CSV table of C-alpha atoms in Angstrom, one decimal:
chain,number,residue,atom,x,y,z
A,182,MET,CA,57.4,65.9,7.6
A,183,LYS,CA,59.9,63.7,9.0
A,184,LYS,CA,57.2,62.4,12.2
A,185,ALA,CA,54.1,62.3,9.7
A,186,PHE,CA,56.9,59.8,7.2
A,187,PHE,CA,57.7,57.5,10.8
A,188,ASN,CA,54.1,57.7,11.9
A,189,GLY,CA,52.7,56.3,8.2
A,190,THR,CA,55.7,53.7,8.2
A,191,ILE,CA,54.0,52.8,12.2
A,192,VAL,CA,51.1,52.0,11.2
A,193,LEU,CA,52.1,49.8,8.0
A,194,VAL,CA,54.1,47.1,10.2
A,195,ILE,CA,51.4,47.0,12.6
A,196,MET,CA,48.8,46.6,9.1
A,197,ALA,CA,51.1,43.4,8.1
A,198,ILE,CA,51.7,42.1,11.8
A,199,ILE,CA,48.1,42.1,11.9
A,200,GLY,CA,47.6,40.5,8.3
A,201,ALA,CA,50.6,38.0,9.0
A,202,PHE,CA,49.0,37.2,12.3
A,203,VAL,CA,44.7,36.3,10.6
A,204,LEU,CA,46.3,34.1,7.5
A,205,ALA,CA,48.1,32.1,10.4
A,206,ILE,CA,45.1,31.5,12.6
A,207,ASN,CA,43.1,30.7,9.0
A,208,SER,CA,46.2,28.4,7.6
A,209,SER,CA,46.5,26.7,11.0
A,210,PHE,CA,42.7,26.4,11.1
A,211,PHE,CA,42.1,24.8,7.8
A,212,SER,CA,45.3,22.0,7.9
A,213,LEU,CA,44.3,21.0,11.8
A,214,ALA,CA,40.6,20.9,10.7
A,215,PRO,CA,39.9,19.5,7.5
A,216,PRO,CA,35.5,18.8,6.6
A,217,ALA,CA,36.4,15.3,6.7
A,218,LEU,CA,37.5,16.2,10.7
A,219,LEU,CA,34.2,17.7,11.4
A,220,MET,CA,32.4,14.8,10.8
A,221,ASN,CA,30.9,13.3,14.9
A,222,PRO,CA,31.4,9.4,14.7
A,223,ILE,CA,28.3,6.9,15.8
A,224,TYR,CA,29.7,3.7,17.7
A,225,GLY,CA,26.2,2.3,18.7
A,226,CYS,CA,23.2,3.1,19.6
A,227,GLN,CA,22.2,6.4,20.5
A,228,ASP,CA,20.8,10.3,20.7
A,229,ILE,CA,21.5,12.8,18.3
A,230,ASN,CA,19.6,16.2,19.4
A,231,PHE,CA,22.5,18.4,17.7
A,232,SER,CA,22.3,19.1,14.0
A,233,GLY,CA,25.9,18.5,12.4
A,234,SER,CA,26.9,15.8,10.1
A,235,TYR,CA,27.4,12.0,11.3
A,236,LEU,CA,29.6,9.6,10.1
A,237,LEU,CA,29.0,5.4,11.2
A,238,GLN,CA,32.2,4.2,12.3
A,239,ASN,CA,31.1,0.4,12.3
A,240,ASN,CA,28.8,-2.0,12.3
A,241,ILE,CA,26.1,-2.5,15.3
A,242,ASN,CA,24.8,-4.8,16.4
A,243,VAL,CA,21.6,-4.4,19.4
A,244,THR,CA,20.7,-7.2,20.4
A,245,SER,CA,19.0,-5.4,23.6
A,246,PHE,CA,16.2,-3.1,23.7
A,247,PRO,CA,18.0,0.5,23.3
A,248,ALA,CA,19.3,2.7,26.4
A,249,THR,CA,17.7,5.6,23.9
A,250,SER,CA,14.7,8.7,24.3
A,251,THR,CA,12.6,5.7,22.1
A,252,GLY,CA,13.7,2.8,21.7
A,253,ALA,CA,15.0,3.0,18.6
A,254,CYS,CA,18.9,2.4,18.0
A,255,LEU,CA,19.6,6.3,16.6
A,256,ASN,CA,17.3,8.8,17.1
A,257,LEU,CA,17.4,11.7,15.4
A,258,ASN,CA,16.1,14.2,17.0
A,259,VAL,CA,16.4,18.2,15.8
A,260,ASN,CA,16.9,20.0,12.2
A,261,ASN,CA,19.8,19.5,9.8
A,262,ILE,CA,21.7,16.3,11.2
A,263,ASP,CA,23.3,14.0,7.6
A,264,LEU,CA,23.4,10.0,8.7
A,265,ASN,CA,25.5,8.7,6.4
A,266,LEU,CA,25.9,4.8,7.2
A,267,ASN,CA,29.5,4.8,6.0
A,268,GLY,CA,28.0,1.8,3.8
A,269,TYR,CA,27.7,-0.7,7.8
A,270,THR,CA,25.4,-3.1,9.3
A,271,ILE,CA,22.7,-1.8,11.7
A,272,THR,CA,21.6,-5.0,13.1
A,273,GLY,CA,18.1,-5.2,15.1
A,274,ALA,CA,17.0,-8.9,17.3
A,275,GLY,CA,13.6,-8.6,16.0
A,276,LEU,CA,10.4,-7.0,17.2
A,277,ALA,CA,10.6,-7.7,20.6
A,278,VAL,CA,13.3,-6.3,21.6
A,279,THR,CA,14.2,-3.6,19.5
A,280,PRO,CA,11.0,-1.9,17.2
A,281,GLY,CA,12.6,0.5,15.2
A,282,ALA,CA,16.9,0.9,14.0
A,283,ILE,CA,16.2,4.9,13.2
A,284,LEU,CA,13.7,7.0,14.5
A,285,SER,CA,13.3,10.8,13.2
A,286,LYS,CA,11.3,13.5,13.8
A,287,ALA,CA,13.7,16.4,11.9
A,288,ASN,CA,13.2,18.4,9.5
A,289,ARG,CA,15.6,18.8,6.5
A,290,SER,CA,18.3,15.7,7.1
A,291,LYS,CA,19.2,12.7,5.0
A,292,ILE,CA,19.4,9.3,6.3
A,293,ARG,CA,21.7,7.2,3.9
A,294,ASN,CA,24.3,4.4,2.6
A,295,GLY,CA,23.6,2.0,4.9
A,296,ILE,CA,22.4,-1.6,5.9
A,297,ILE,CA,19.6,-2.4,8.0
A,298,GLU,CA,18.2,-5.6,9.1
A,299,ASN,CA,15.7,-8.0,11.3
A,300,PHE,CA,14.3,-4.5,13.1
A,301,GLY,CA,10.7,-3.8,14.0
A,302,THR,CA,10.9,-1.3,11.4
A,303,GLY,CA,13.5,-0.5,9.5
A,304,ILE,CA,13.5,4.3,8.7
A,305,TYR,CA,11.0,5.2,10.5
A,306,LEU,CA,9.8,9.0,9.5
A,307,VAL,CA,7.6,10.9,12.1
A,308,THR,CA,5.9,14.3,11.4
A,309,SER,CA,9.2,15.3,9.2
A,310,ASN,CA,9.5,17.1,6.1
A,311,PHE,CA,12.0,17.1,3.3
A,312,ASN,CA,14.8,14.9,4.6
A,313,THR,CA,15.9,12.7,2.2
A,314,VAL,CA,16.4,8.9,2.4
A,315,GLU,CA,18.5,7.4,0.1
A,316,ASN,CA,21.1,4.4,-0.9
A,317,ASN,CA,19.7,2.7,2.0
A,318,VAL,CA,19.2,-1.7,1.6
A,319,ILE,CA,16.7,-2.1,4.3
A,320,LYS,CA,15.8,-6.2,4.6
A,321,ASN,CA,13.3,-8.2,7.2
A,322,THR,CA,12.1,-6.5,9.1
A,323,ASN,CA,8.9,-7.8,11.0
A,324,ASP,CA,6.3,-4.5,10.0
A,325,GLU,CA,7.2,-1.8,7.0
A,326,GLY,CA,10.7,-1.2,5.9
A,327,ILE,CA,10.6,2.1,5.7
A,328,PHE,CA,6.9,4.2,7.3
A,329,VAL,CA,6.2,7.9,6.8
A,330,LEU,CA,3.8,9.4,8.9
A,331,LEU,CA,2.8,12.2,8.3
A,332,GLY,CA,4.7,15.3,7.5
A,333,SER,CA,5.9,16.1,3.8
A,334,ASN,CA,7.9,16.7,1.0
A,335,ASN,CA,10.5,13.8,1.6
A,336,THR,CA,12.7,12.1,-0.8
A,337,ILE,CA,13.2,7.9,-0.5
A,338,LYS,CA,15.0,7.4,-3.5
A,339,ASN,CA,17.8,4.6,-4.5
A,340,ASN,CA,16.6,2.3,-1.6
A,341,ARG,CA,16.4,-1.3,-1.6
A,342,ILE,CA,14.1,-3.0,0.6
A,343,ILE,CA,13.2,-6.9,0.5
A,344,ASP,CA,11.5,-8.9,2.0
A,345,SER,CA,9.1,-7.1,4.5
A,346,GLN,CA,6.9,-9.1,6.8
A,347,MET,CA,3.9,-6.1,6.2
A,348,TYR,CA,4.9,-3.7,3.9
A,349,GLY,CA,7.8,-2.7,2.2
A,350,LEU,CA,7.7,1.0,2.3
A,351,TYR,CA,3.9,2.6,4.5
A,352,ILE,CA,3.7,6.0,4.0
A,353,ARG,CA,0.6,7.7,5.4
A,354,ASP,CA,-1.7,11.0,5.8
A,355,THR,CA,1.9,12.5,4.2
A,356,SER,CA,2.2,13.7,1.0
A,357,PHE,CA,4.0,15.6,-2.1
A,358,ASN,CA,6.6,13.0,-1.1
A,359,GLN,CA,9.1,12.0,-3.9
A,360,ILE,CA,9.5,8.3,-4.2
A,361,SER,CA,11.6,7.7,-7.1
A,362,ASN,CA,14.4,4.4,-8.5
A,363,ASN,CA,13.7,2.0,-4.8
A,364,LEU,CA,13.6,-1.9,-5.4
A,365,ILE,CA,11.1,-3.0,-3.0
A,366,LYS,CA,10.1,-6.7,-3.2
A,367,ASN,CA,9.0,-9.7,-1.4
A,368,SER,CA,6.8,-7.8,0.8
A,369,SER,CA,4.0,-10.3,3.3
A,370,ALA,CA,1.6,-7.8,2.3
A,371,TYR,CA,1.9,-4.7,-0.3
A,372,ASP,CA,5.2,-3.2,-1.5
A,373,PHE,CA,4.2,0.0,-1.4
A,374,TYR,CA,1.2,1.0,0.6
A,375,MET,CA,-0.7,4.2,1.0
A,376,GLN,CA,-3.7,5.4,3.6
A,377,VAL,CA,-5.4,9.1,3.6
A,378,SER,CA,-7.8,10.1,5.8
A,379,SER,CA,-8.7,13.0,2.6
A,380,PRO,CA,-7.7,12.8,0.0
A,381,SER,CA,-4.9,16.0,0.3
A,382,TYR,CA,-2.4,12.9,0.7
A,383,CYS,CA,-2.5,11.0,-2.6
A,384,ASN,CA,-1.1,14.0,-4.1
A,385,ASN,CA,3.3,12.0,-3.6
A,386,MET,CA,4.9,11.0,-6.6
A,387,LEU,CA,6.3,8.0,-7.2
A,388,LEU,CA,8.7,7.1,-10.4
A,389,ASN,CA,11.1,3.7,-11.8
A,390,ASN,CA,10.2,1.9,-8.0
A,391,SER,CA,9.8,-2.2,-8.9
A,392,GLY,CA,8.2,-4.4,-6.8
A,393,SER,CA,7.6,-8.5,-6.6
A,394,ASN,CA,7.9,-9.5,-9.9
A,395,GLY,CA,10.4,-6.8,-12.0
A,396,MET,CA,7.5,-4.5,-12.7
A,397,PRO,CA,6.7,-1.1,-11.8
A,398,ILE,CA,4.2,0.1,-8.7
A,399,LEU,CA,2.1,2.4,-10.2
A,400,LEU,CA,0.8,5.6,-8.9
A,401,LEU,CA,-2.1,7.5,-10.4
A,402,ASN,CA,-3.1,10.8,-8.3
A,403,ASN,CA,-5.4,12.2,-11.3
A,404,ASN,CA,-8.2,12.1,-14.1
A,405,SER,CA,-6.1,8.9,-16.0
A,406,ILE,CA,-5.7,6.6,-18.7
A,407,ILE,CA,-3.7,3.3,-18.7
A,408,SER,CA,-3.8,1.0,-21.2
A,409,ASN,CA,-2.1,-2.2,-22.5
A,410,VAL,CA,0.4,-2.4,-19.2
A,411,LYS,CA,2.3,-5.4,-17.2
A,412,LEU,CA,2.5,-4.0,-13.3
A,413,SER,CA,3.4,-5.6,-9.9
A,414,GLU,CA,1.1,-3.0,-8.0
A,415,LEU,CA,-1.1,-0.3,-9.7
A,416,VAL,CA,-2.6,1.6,-5.7
A,417,LEU,CA,-5.3,5.3,-7.2
A,418,CYS,CA,-5.7,8.2,-4.5
A,419,ASN,CA,-8.3,10.5,-5.8
A,420,ALA,CA,-7.9,9.6,-9.0
A,421,ASP,CA,-11.3,10.5,-10.4
A,422,GLY,CA,-12.8,9.5,-13.4
A,423,SER,CA,-9.6,7.1,-14.7
A,424,LYS,CA,-9.5,4.7,-17.1
A,425,ILE,CA,-7.7,1.5,-16.7
A,426,ASN,CA,-7.8,-0.3,-19.9
A,427,ARG,CA,-6.0,-3.9,-19.8
A,428,VAL,CA,-3.3,-3.6,-17.5
A,429,MET,CA,-2.0,-7.4,-16.2
A,430,ILE,CA,-0.4,-8.4,-13.0
A,431,ASP,CA,0.4,-11.5,-12.0
A,432,ASN,CA,3.0,-11.8,-8.9
A,433,SER,CA,3.0,-15.8,-8.6
A,434,GLY,CA,5.8,-16.9,-6.1
A,435,PHE,CA,5.3,-13.6,-3.5
A,436,SER,CA,1.0,-13.1,-3.3
A,437,ASN,CA,1.2,-9.4,-2.6
A,438,ASN,CA,0.2,-6.2,-4.2
A,439,GLY,CA,-2.7,-6.3,-6.7
A,440,ILE,CA,-4.7,-3.0,-6.5
A,441,LEU,CA,-5.4,-0.7,-4.3
A,442,THR,CA,-8.0,2.7,-4.9
A,443,MET,CA,-9.0,4.7,-1.7
A,444,GLU,CA,-10.4,8.3,-2.4
A,445,THR,CA,-12.0,7.4,-6.2
A,446,ASP,CA,-14.7,8.1,-8.1
A,447,ASN,CA,-16.5,7.4,-11.2
A,448,ILE,CA,-13.0,4.9,-12.8
A,449,ILE,CA,-14.0,2.8,-15.6
A,450,ILE,CA,-12.0,-0.6,-15.0
A,451,LYS,CA,-12.0,-3.0,-17.9
A,452,GLY,CA,-10.7,-6.2,-19.4
A,453,ILE,CA,-7.7,-6.2,-16.0
A,454,SER,CA,-6.1,-9.7,-15.2
A,455,VAL,CA,-4.4,-10.2,-11.4
A,456,THR,CA,-3.3,-13.1,-9.9
A,457,ASN,CA,-1.9,-14.8,-7.4
A,458,SER,CA,-2.0,-11.3,-5.5
A,459,LEU,CA,-2.8,-10.7,-1.7
A,460,HIS,CA,-5.6,-8.6,-3.1
A,461,GLY,CA,-7.2,-8.2,-6.8
A,462,ILE,CA,-8.3,-5.2,-6.0
A,463,PHE,CA,-8.7,-3.6,-3.0
A,464,MET,CA,-11.4,-0.3,-2.6
A,465,LEU,CA,-11.4,2.5,-0.1
A,466,HIS,CA,-14.2,5.3,-0.1
A,467,GLY,CA,-15.4,4.7,-3.7
A,468,LEU,CA,-18.1,5.7,-5.0
A,469,ASN,CA,-20.3,4.5,-9.0
A,470,ASN,CA,-16.2,3.1,-10.3
A,471,THR,CA,-17.3,0.4,-12.9
A,472,LEU,CA,-15.4,-2.7,-13.1
A,473,SER,CA,-16.1,-4.6,-15.3
A,474,ASP,CA,-14.4,-8.2,-18.2
A,475,SER,CA,-12.2,-8.7,-16.0
A,476,THR,CA,-10.1,-11.6,-14.5
A,477,PHE,CA,-9.0,-12.2,-10.5
A,478,ASN,CA,-7.9,-15.4,-10.2
A,479,TYR,CA,-5.5,-17.3,-7.6
A,480,ASN,CA,-5.3,-14.4,-5.4
A,481,THR,CA,-5.5,-14.3,-1.1
A,482,GLN,CA,-9.0,-12.0,-1.0
A,483,GLY,CA,-10.4,-12.0,-4.7
A,484,MET,CA,-12.0,-8.4,-4.8
A,485,TRP,CA,-11.8,-6.0,-1.3
A,486,ILE,CA,-14.5,-3.4,-1.2
A,487,SER,CA,-15.1,-1.3,2.3
A,488,GLU,CA,-15.5,1.6,4.0
A,489,ILE,CA,-18.1,3.1,2.9
A,490,SER,CA,-17.3,2.4,-1.4
A,491,ASN,CA,-21.3,2.6,-2.5
A,492,SER,CA,-23.1,2.0,-6.5
A,493,ASN,CA,-20.5,0.1,-7.8
A,494,LYS,CA,-20.9,-1.9,-10.2
A,495,ILE,CA,-18.9,-5.2,-10.4
A,496,ILE,CA,-19.8,-7.4,-14.0
A,497,ARG,CA,-19.3,-9.9,-16.5
A,498,SER,CA,-15.4,-10.8,-14.5
A,499,SER,CA,-14.2,-13.8,-12.8
A,500,ILE,CA,-12.8,-14.4,-9.8
A,501,ASN,CA,-11.6,-17.6,-9.3
A,502,GLY,CA,-9.6,-20.1,-7.5
A,503,ASN,CA,-9.0,-17.2,-4.2
A,504,HIS,CA,-8.9,-17.9,-0.4
A,505,PHE,CA,-12.0,-15.0,-0.8
A,506,GLY,CA,-13.8,-14.5,-3.2
A,507,LEU,CA,-15.7,-11.3,-2.7
A,508,LEU,CA,-15.3,-9.3,0.6
A,509,ILE,CA,-18.1,-7.0,0.5
A,510,TYR,CA,-18.9,-4.3,4.0
A,511,GLY,CA,-19.5,-0.8,4.4
A,512,SER,CA,-20.7,-0.8,1.3
A,513,SER,CA,-23.7,-1.4,-1.0
A,514,ASN,CA,-22.9,-1.7,-4.7
A,515,ASP,CA,-24.8,-3.6,-7.9
A,516,ILE,CA,-23.1,-7.2,-8.5
A,517,HIS,CA,-24.1,-8.8,-11.7
A,518,SER,CA,-22.8,-11.5,-14.3
A,519,ASN,CA,-20.1,-12.9,-12.5
A,520,TYR,CA,-18.7,-16.7,-12.9
A,521,ILE,CA,-17.6,-17.1,-8.9
A,522,THR,CA,-16.1,-20.0,-8.8
A,523,GLY,CA,-13.5,-22.0,-7.0
A,524,ASN,CA,-13.1,-20.9,-4.5
A,525,LEU,CA,-12.8,-21.2,-0.1
A,526,GLU,CA,-15.1,-18.8,0.4
A,527,GLY,CA,-17.6,-17.5,-2.4
A,528,ILE,CA,-19.1,-14.1,-1.1
A,529,SER,CA,-18.5,-12.5,2.2
A,530,ILE,CA,-21.5,-9.5,2.5
A,531,GLY,CA,-22.8,-6.7,4.5
A,532,GLY,CA,-25.7,-5.2,3.5
A,533,GLY,CA,-27.3,-3.5,0.9
A,534,ASN,CA,-25.8,-4.2,-2.3
A,535,LEU,CA,-28.1,-6.0,-5.4
A,536,ILE,CA,-26.3,-9.8,-6.1
A,537,TYR,CA,-28.0,-12.1,-9.5
A,538,ASN,CA,-26.6,-13.0,-12.6
A,539,ASN,CA,-24.2,-14.7,-10.9
A,540,LEU,CA,-22.9,-18.5,-10.8
A,541,PHE,CA,-21.4,-19.1,-7.5
A,542,ASN,CA,-19.4,-22.8,-7.4
A,543,ASN,CA,-16.8,-23.0,-4.5
A,544,SER,CA,-16.5,-24.4,-1.3
A,545,ASN,CA,-19.1,-22.7,0.6
A,546,ASN,CA,-21.0,-19.5,-1.6
A,547,ILE,CA,-22.4,-17.6,1.2
A,548,GLY,CA,-19.0,-16.5,4.1
A,549,PRO,CA,-19.7,-14.9,7.0
A,550,ILE,CA,-22.3,-12.4,6.2
A,551,GLY,CA,-24.7,-9.7,9.1
A,552,ASP,CA,-28.3,-9.7,9.7
A,553,ASP,CA,-28.7,-6.5,7.3
A,554,PHE,CA,-30.0,-6.6,4.5
A,555,ASN,CA,-29.8,-7.4,0.6
A,556,SER,CA,-30.9,-8.5,-2.7
A,557,TRP,CA,-30.0,-12.1,-4.5
A,558,ASN,CA,-32.2,-10.6,-7.0
A,559,THR,CA,-33.9,-8.6,-9.4
A,560,THR,CA,-36.6,-8.4,-11.3
A,561,LEU,CA,-37.5,-11.7,-13.4
A,562,THR,CA,-36.6,-10.3,-17.1
A,563,LEU,CA,-36.7,-11.9,-20.5
A,564,GLN,CA,-33.3,-12.1,-21.1
A,565,ARG,CA,-30.4,-14.8,-21.4
A,566,ASN,CA,-28.7,-15.1,-18.0
A,567,ILE,CA,-25.7,-16.2,-16.3
A,568,VAL,CA,-26.1,-20.3,-17.4
A,569,GLY,CA,-27.9,-20.0,-21.3
A,570,GLY,CA,-31.7,-19.4,-18.9
A,571,PRO,CA,-34.1,-17.1,-21.0
A,572,TYR,CA,-34.5,-15.1,-18.1
A,573,ILE,CA,-32.5,-13.4,-15.9
A,574,GLY,CA,-33.8,-13.0,-12.1
A,575,GLY,CA,-31.4,-14.5,-9.1
A,576,ASN,CA,-28.5,-16.1,-9.1
A,577,PHE,CA,-27.1,-19.7,-10.3
A,578,TRP,CA,-26.0,-21.9,-7.3
A,579,ALA,CA,-24.1,-25.3,-7.7
A,580,ASP,CA,-21.6,-26.1,-5.9
A,581,TYR,CA,-18.8,-29.8,-5.7
A,582,ASN,CA,-20.5,-32.5,-6.1
A,583,GLY,CA,-23.7,-30.9,-8.1
A,584,THR,CA,-26.2,-30.9,-5.6
A,585,GLY,CA,-26.7,-27.8,-5.2
A,586,PHE,CA,-29.5,-25.8,-5.2
A,587,SER,CA,-30.1,-24.6,-8.0
A,588,GLU,CA,-28.7,-27.9,-9.7
A,589,THR,CA,-31.6,-29.9,-7.4
A,590,CYS,CA,-34.4,-27.3,-7.3
A,591,THR,CA,-37.9,-28.5,-8.9
A,592,ASP,CA,-38.7,-26.5,-12.0
A,593,ALA,CA,-42.3,-27.5,-12.6
A,594,ASN,CA,-42.5,-24.6,-15.4
A,595,ASN,CA,-39.1,-24.9,-16.6
A,596,ASN,CA,-38.7,-22.1,-17.5
A,597,ARG,CA,-35.4,-22.2,-15.5
A,598,ILE,CA,-36.3,-20.7,-12.7
A,599,CYS,CA,-36.0,-22.6,-9.0
A,600,ASP,CA,-39.5,-22.8,-7.9
A,601,GLN,CA,-38.8,-22.6,-4.2
A,602,GLN,CA,-36.8,-19.2,-2.6
A,603,TYR,CA,-33.3,-20.1,-1.6
A,604,ASN,CA,-32.6,-19.3,2.2
A,605,LEU,CA,-28.8,-18.6,2.3
A,606,TRP,CA,-27.1,-20.6,4.4
A,607,ILE,CA,-24.8,-19.1,6.8
A,608,ILE,CA,-21.2,-20.4,6.9
A,609,ASN,CA,-20.6,-20.8,11.1
A,610,SER,CA,-24.9,-20.4,12.3
A,611,THR,CA,-27.2,-23.2,12.6
A,612,SER,CA,-29.8,-20.8,11.1
A,613,TRP,CA,-30.9,-19.4,7.3
A,614,ASN,CA,-30.6,-16.2,7.2
A,615,VAL,CA,-33.5,-14.6,6.2
A,616,ASN,CA,-33.0,-11.0,5.0
A,617,ASN,CA,-30.8,-12.9,2.7
A,618,THR,CA,-33.0,-14.7,0.3
A,619,ASP,CA,-32.9,-14.8,-3.2
A,620,TYR,CA,-36.4,-15.1,-4.1
A,621,LEU,CA,-35.6,-16.4,-8.3
A,622,ALA,CA,-32.8,-18.2,-8.1
A,623,LEU,CA,-31.5,-20.4,-11.2
A,624,LYS,CA,-32.8,-23.5,-12.6
C-alpha cells in the first residue's frame, strides 16, 4: 500500500511540475510577443515574399527607379498579406521613374490606410482575387489611381482617388468586384472606367460612389429602368433592354465622364442631357439601341459610336458646341432629324450608315471620313423636314457665313430640295468623296 501511495505521489508531483512549466512558457510568450510586435516593419520599397502583416513605419519618397522585381515600390508576391500603410505617404517622381506605387499579384490580401501620390499607377491589382483596398488617398497619378486587371471578387471601398491624368479607377476583364463609398474626382478622362472583352465581365457592383461633380457614378448591368436623376457618370454593361429617361450629367469645370455603354443591346435612351463632359455618350458593341430627344452640348465628343455597334438609331437630338459632334467608326447606324451645330467638326464617319434630315452647321461639317459608302439621303417623302420644308430627303448643309451648299443651291421647282447633288468634301483632302453624296440635299 505504501509503495502504491508513493508512486501516485510521484506522478502527481511530476504532472504539477509539467503544468507549471507549460504555464510559464505560455505566460512568457504572451508577455514578450504581443500581437502588435508580430507586425513586419517596412521602411522603404521592397518585394514582399512572405504572407503576414506588414506595417509602414515612415514616409517613402521614391526619387529613382526602385530596385524591386517589377519596378513598383511595393510588390505583393504571395497570398494573405495585410499591408497597413499606417497613414504614411508614398511619393513618386512621375511616370518615367516610378511606374507604380503598389503592384499586387496576391490573393486574399489587404492594402489600406495610406497616401499615394505622383506615380504612374497608384495601386495595381493583376490576376488578383478576394483582396481589399480600403481607406487610401491616391493623388496625381499619370495613368490610373487604381487599376484592376483580371481576377475577381475584390473589394474597393472608402478610398479617395483624385487628379488622375487618365482614369481614377479602371477595371478590365474582371468580375464580381464590390466598389463602394469611394470619392473619385478630377480625372482627365473617366473617374470610373470599364473595359470588357465579353459580357461575363460586366458583373461588378458599384454602390455609393461619387464623381467629379459630386453626383453618383452609376453602373447598370441588368435590365434596368432609371428616370429623373442627376449623375456624374452612367455606365451600362450587359444591360440589355434598359430604359433611361431624363438623366442629367453636367461635369462643368472637369470635362470628364459622361455615358459609357458596352455589350448592351436594345436599350432606349430618351430625354437626357450630357454637357461639359468627355463624351456625351461612348458606345461600344451595342446593337439596336435607340437614342432620341436628347441634348449633348459642350463636350469633347458629343457622341462616339465604335466597334461593331450596328443598327442603332440617333434621332431628334441636339449635338451642339462639342469639339467633335459625332464620331462613328466600325458601325452601321441610322442618324436622322438631329441638329448638329456649332461643333468644330460636325461628323466623322466610317461606312454603312444612313444619314438624313439632319441640320449641319459647324466650323467643318465633315471631318475625316474614309472611302466607304454611306447613304446621305432617304427616299423623297412628302413630310415636313427639319428646316420646315415639305419633303424628307437629304440633309441641310449650312455654314457660319450663310454660304453653305443648302443656303446657296438652286431650286428651280421650289420644292425646297436642291437641284444639284452634294458631293461631300473631306477635310484635309484635295478631292470630293464620290462614295459619300447627298442626292437630295435640303434647301
